[in-house]
Amino acid sequence: MARARAQDSNMCGVSAAIVVIEGKWKTYLLWLLESGPHRPGELRRKIPEISEKVLTQALRELEEDGLVHREVHDVLPPKTVYSLTGFGHELCGALAPLSDWGHRRLERLATTPVAS
């Protein structure tokens, strides 16, 4: 779904929320930032599979959606730190039951025989 359409006040609330977290890395980034502020290099080290371009794009979108705060320190070399906003913490709290469900699903799949 296009990000512009996500501002339609007549859309389903779940769809509006999914637009904000869709993509391969956004929920992982939110989870990492929930533990505290991180610099981009730290995030890259914790997610070695993510390219710098995709990391930057995901962080920018999270910032545009009001979930992440970007703070640039005026030092040499420049230092950028990302942290969750109050709105971002609220979303993480809302995602916690979904995460619990996902873990239960994975446990269920691990114990359920595969049909052949």
PDB file of C-alpha atoms in Angstrom:
ATOM      1  CA  MET A   1       0.000   0.000   0.000  1.00  0.00           C
ATOM      2  CA  ALA A   2       1.307   3.440  -0.873  1.00  0.00           C
ATOM      3  CA  ARG A   3       2.448   5.542   2.074  1.00  0.00           C
ATOM      4  CA  ALA A   4       0.353   8.466   0.778  1.00  0.00           C
ATOM      5  CA  ARG A   5      -2.818   6.351   0.953  1.00  0.00           C
ATOM      6  CA  ALA A   6      -2.024   5.593   4.591  1.00  0.00           C
ATOM      7  CA  GLN A   7      -3.267   9.071   5.508  1.00  0.00           C
ATOM      8  CA  ASP A   8      -6.832   8.281   4.390  1.00  0.00           C
ATOM      9  CA  SER A   9      -9.009   8.722   7.495  1.00  0.00           C
ATOM     10  CA  ASN A  10     -11.455   6.104   6.165  1.00  0.00           C
ATOM     11  CA  MET A  11      -8.921   3.272   6.068  1.00  0.00           C
ATOM     12  CA  CYS A  12      -8.846   0.384   8.523  1.00  0.00           C
ATOM     13  CA  GLY A  13      -6.761   1.156  11.626  1.00  0.00           C
ATOM     14  CA  VAL A  14      -4.805  -2.092  11.334  1.00  0.00           C
ATOM     15  CA  SER A  15      -3.906  -1.236   7.726  1.00  0.00           C
ATOM     16  CA  ALA A  16      -2.801   2.245   8.816  1.00  0.00           C
ATOM     17  CA  ALA A  17      -0.534   0.676  11.444  1.00  0.00           C
ATOM     18  CA  ILE A  18       0.893  -1.915   9.051  1.00  0.00           C
ATOM     19  CA  VAL A  19       1.914   0.786   6.580  1.00  0.00           C
ATOM     20  CA  VAL A  20       4.145   2.247   9.290  1.00  0.00           C
ATOM     21  CA  ILE A  21       5.921  -1.041  10.080  1.00  0.00           C
ATOM     22  CA  GLU A  22       5.857  -2.752   6.689  1.00  0.00           C
ATOM     23  CA  GLY A  23       9.141  -3.834   5.237  1.00  0.00           C
ATOM     24  CA  LYS A  24      11.761  -6.317   6.269  1.00  0.00           C
ATOM     25  CA  TRP A  25      13.672  -4.216   8.819  1.00  0.00           C
ATOM     26  CA  LYS A  26      11.415  -1.677  10.533  1.00  0.00           C
ATOM     27  CA  THR A  27      10.146  -3.918  13.323  1.00  0.00           C
ATOM     28  CA  TYR A  28      13.696  -5.134  13.952  1.00  0.00           C
ATOM     29  CA  LEU A  29      14.924  -1.524  14.134  1.00  0.00           C
ATOM     30  CA  LEU A  30      12.118  -0.620  16.541  1.00  0.00           C
ATOM     31  CA  TRP A  31      13.031  -3.624  18.694  1.00  0.00           C
ATOM     32  CA  LEU A  32      16.699  -2.584  18.791  1.00  0.00           C
ATOM     33  CA  LEU A  33      15.896   1.058  19.552  1.00  0.00           C
ATOM     34  CA  GLU A  34      13.540  -0.007  22.336  1.00  0.00           C
ATOM     35  CA  SER A  35      16.628  -0.891  24.383  1.00  0.00           C
ATOM     36  CA  GLY A  36      17.998   2.649  24.022  1.00  0.00           C
ATOM     37  CA  PRO A  37      19.574   5.121  21.600  1.00  0.00           C
ATOM     38  CA  HIS A  38      21.846   3.772  18.875  1.00  0.00           C
ATOM     39  CA  ARG A  39      24.200   5.231  16.311  1.00  0.00           C
ATOM     40  CA  PRO A  40      23.742   4.074  12.695  1.00  0.00           C
ATOM     41  CA  GLY A  41      26.988   2.085  12.797  1.00  0.00           C
ATOM     42  CA  GLU A  42      25.783   0.172  15.855  1.00  0.00           C
ATOM     43  CA  LEU A  43      22.558  -0.687  14.060  1.00  0.00           C
ATOM     44  CA  ARG A  44      24.494  -1.876  11.000  1.00  0.00           C
ATOM     45  CA  ARG A  45      26.678  -4.117  13.179  1.00  0.00           C
ATOM     46  CA  LYS A  46      23.608  -5.622  14.834  1.00  0.00           C
ATOM     47  CA  ILE A  47      21.944  -6.191  11.437  1.00  0.00           C
ATOM     48  CA  PRO A  48      24.821  -7.070   9.094  1.00  0.00           C
ATOM     49  CA  GLU A  49      22.394  -8.143   6.338  1.00  0.00           C
ATOM     50  CA  ILE A  50      20.979  -4.609   5.921  1.00  0.00           C
ATOM     51  CA  SER A  51      22.560  -2.265   3.403  1.00  0.00           C
ATOM     52  CA  GLU A  52      23.417   1.282   4.388  1.00  0.00           C
ATOM     53  CA  LYS A  53      20.886   2.608   1.851  1.00  0.00           C
ATOM     54  CA  VAL A  54      18.028   0.479   3.210  1.00  0.00           C
ATOM     55  CA  LEU A  55      18.952   1.318   6.824  1.00  0.00           C
ATOM     56  CA  THR A  56      18.933   5.037   6.042  1.00  0.00           C
ATOM     57  CA  GLN A  57      15.621   4.784   4.187  1.00  0.00           C
ATOM     58  CA  ALA A  58      13.941   2.796   6.962  1.00  0.00           C
ATOM     59  CA  LEU A  59      15.188   5.191   9.661  1.00  0.00           C
ATOM     60  CA  ARG A  60      13.999   8.205   7.639  1.00  0.00           C
ATOM     61  CA  GLU A  61      10.542   6.689   7.213  1.00  0.00           C
ATOM     62  CA  LEU A  62      10.342   5.850  10.914  1.00  0.00           C
ATOM     63  CA  GLU A  63      11.379   9.433  11.665  1.00  0.00           C
ATOM     64  CA  GLU A  64       8.762  10.837   9.238  1.00  0.00           C
ATOM     65  CA  ASP A  65       6.122   8.713  10.970  1.00  0.00           C
ATOM     66  CA  GLY A  66       7.096  10.187  14.346  1.00  0.00           C
ATOM     67  CA  LEU A  67       8.408   6.922  15.790  1.00  0.00           C
ATOM     68  CA  VAL A  68      12.128   7.680  15.804  1.00  0.00           C
ATOM     69  CA  HIS A  69      14.016  10.801  16.832  1.00  0.00           C
ATOM     70  CA  ARG A  70      17.227  11.650  14.966  1.00  0.00           C
ATOM     71  CA  GLU A  71      19.710  13.763  16.904  1.00  0.00           C
ATOM     72  CA  VAL A  72      22.768  15.160  15.180  1.00  0.00           C
ATOM     73  CA  HIS A  73      25.571  16.307  17.486  1.00  0.00           C
ATOM     74  CA  ASP A  74      27.682  19.183  16.206  1.00  0.00           C
ATOM     75  CA  VAL A  75      31.077  17.568  16.685  1.00  0.00           C
ATOM     76  CA  LEU A  76      33.842  16.387  14.382  1.00  0.00           C
ATOM     77  CA  PRO A  77      33.335  13.834  13.044  1.00  0.00           C
ATOM     78  CA  PRO A  78      29.533  14.341  13.018  1.00  0.00           C
ATOM     79  CA  LYS A  79      27.661  12.064  15.397  1.00  0.00           C
ATOM     80  CA  THR A  80      24.069  10.960  14.755  1.00  0.00           C
ATOM     81  CA  VAL A  81      21.999   9.096  17.330  1.00  0.00           C
ATOM     82  CA  TYR A  82      18.576   7.516  16.827  1.00  0.00           C
ATOM     83  CA  SER A  83      16.106   6.872  19.630  1.00  0.00           C
ATOM     84  CA  LEU A  84      12.434   6.046  19.984  1.00  0.00           C
ATOM     85  CA  THR A  85       9.922   8.806  20.554  1.00  0.00           C
ATOM     86  CA  GLY A  86       7.033   8.390  22.979  1.00  0.00           C
ATOM     87  CA  PHE A  87       4.896   7.427  19.976  1.00  0.00           C
ATOM     88  CA  GLY A  88       7.512   4.817  19.027  1.00  0.00           C
ATOM     89  CA  HIS A  89       7.466   3.338  22.542  1.00  0.00           C
ATOM     90  CA  GLU A  90       3.664   3.249  22.325  1.00  0.00           C
ATOM     91  CA  LEU A  91       3.866   1.278  19.072  1.00  0.00           C
ATOM     92  CA  CYS A  92       6.367  -1.157  20.592  1.00  0.00           C
ATOM     93  CA  GLY A  93       3.926  -1.747  23.445  1.00  0.00           C
ATOM     94  CA  ALA A  94       1.150  -2.404  20.950  1.00  0.00           C
ATOM     95  CA  LEU A  95       3.369  -4.840  19.021  1.00  0.00           C
ATOM     96  CA  ALA A  96       4.352  -6.833  22.136  1.00  0.00           C
ATOM     97  CA  PRO A  97       1.239  -9.092  22.071  1.00  0.00           C
ATOM     98  CA  LEU A  98       1.787  -9.713  18.354  1.00  0.00           C
ATOM     99  CA  SER A  99       5.392 -10.685  19.120  1.00  0.00           C
ATOM    100  CA  ASP A 100       4.194 -13.075  21.828  1.00  0.00           C
ATOM    101  CA  TRP A 101       1.775 -14.633  19.373  1.00  0.00           C
ATOM    102  CA  GLY A 102       4.576 -15.009  16.818  1.00  0.00           C
ATOM    103  CA  HIS A 103       6.769 -16.831  19.343  1.00  0.00           C
ATOM    104  CA  ARG A 104       3.875 -19.172  20.208  1.00  0.00           C
ATOM    105  CA  ARG A 105       3.386 -19.847  16.489  1.00  0.00           C
ATOM    106  CA  LEU A 106       7.063 -20.686  16.045  1.00  0.00           C
ATOM    107  CA  GLU A 107       6.927 -23.068  19.027  1.00  0.00           C
ATOM    108  CA  ARG A 108       3.802 -24.680  17.582  1.00  0.00           C
ATOM    109  CA  LEU A 109       5.460 -25.138  14.199  1.00  0.00           C
ATOM    110  CA  ALA A 110       8.503 -26.684  15.855  1.00  0.00           C
ATOM    111  CA  THR A 111       6.368 -29.284  17.661  1.00  0.00           C
ATOM    112  CA  THR A 112       3.813 -30.004  14.937  1.00  0.00           C
ATOM    113  CA  PRO A 113       4.725 -32.773  12.494  1.00  0.00           C
ATOM    114  CA  VAL A 114       4.884 -31.658   8.874  1.00  0.00           C
ATOM    115  CA  ALA A 115       2.202 -33.259   6.681  1.00  0.00           C
ATOM    116  CA  SER A 116       3.562 -35.082   3.665  1.00  0.00           C
TER     117      SER A 116
END
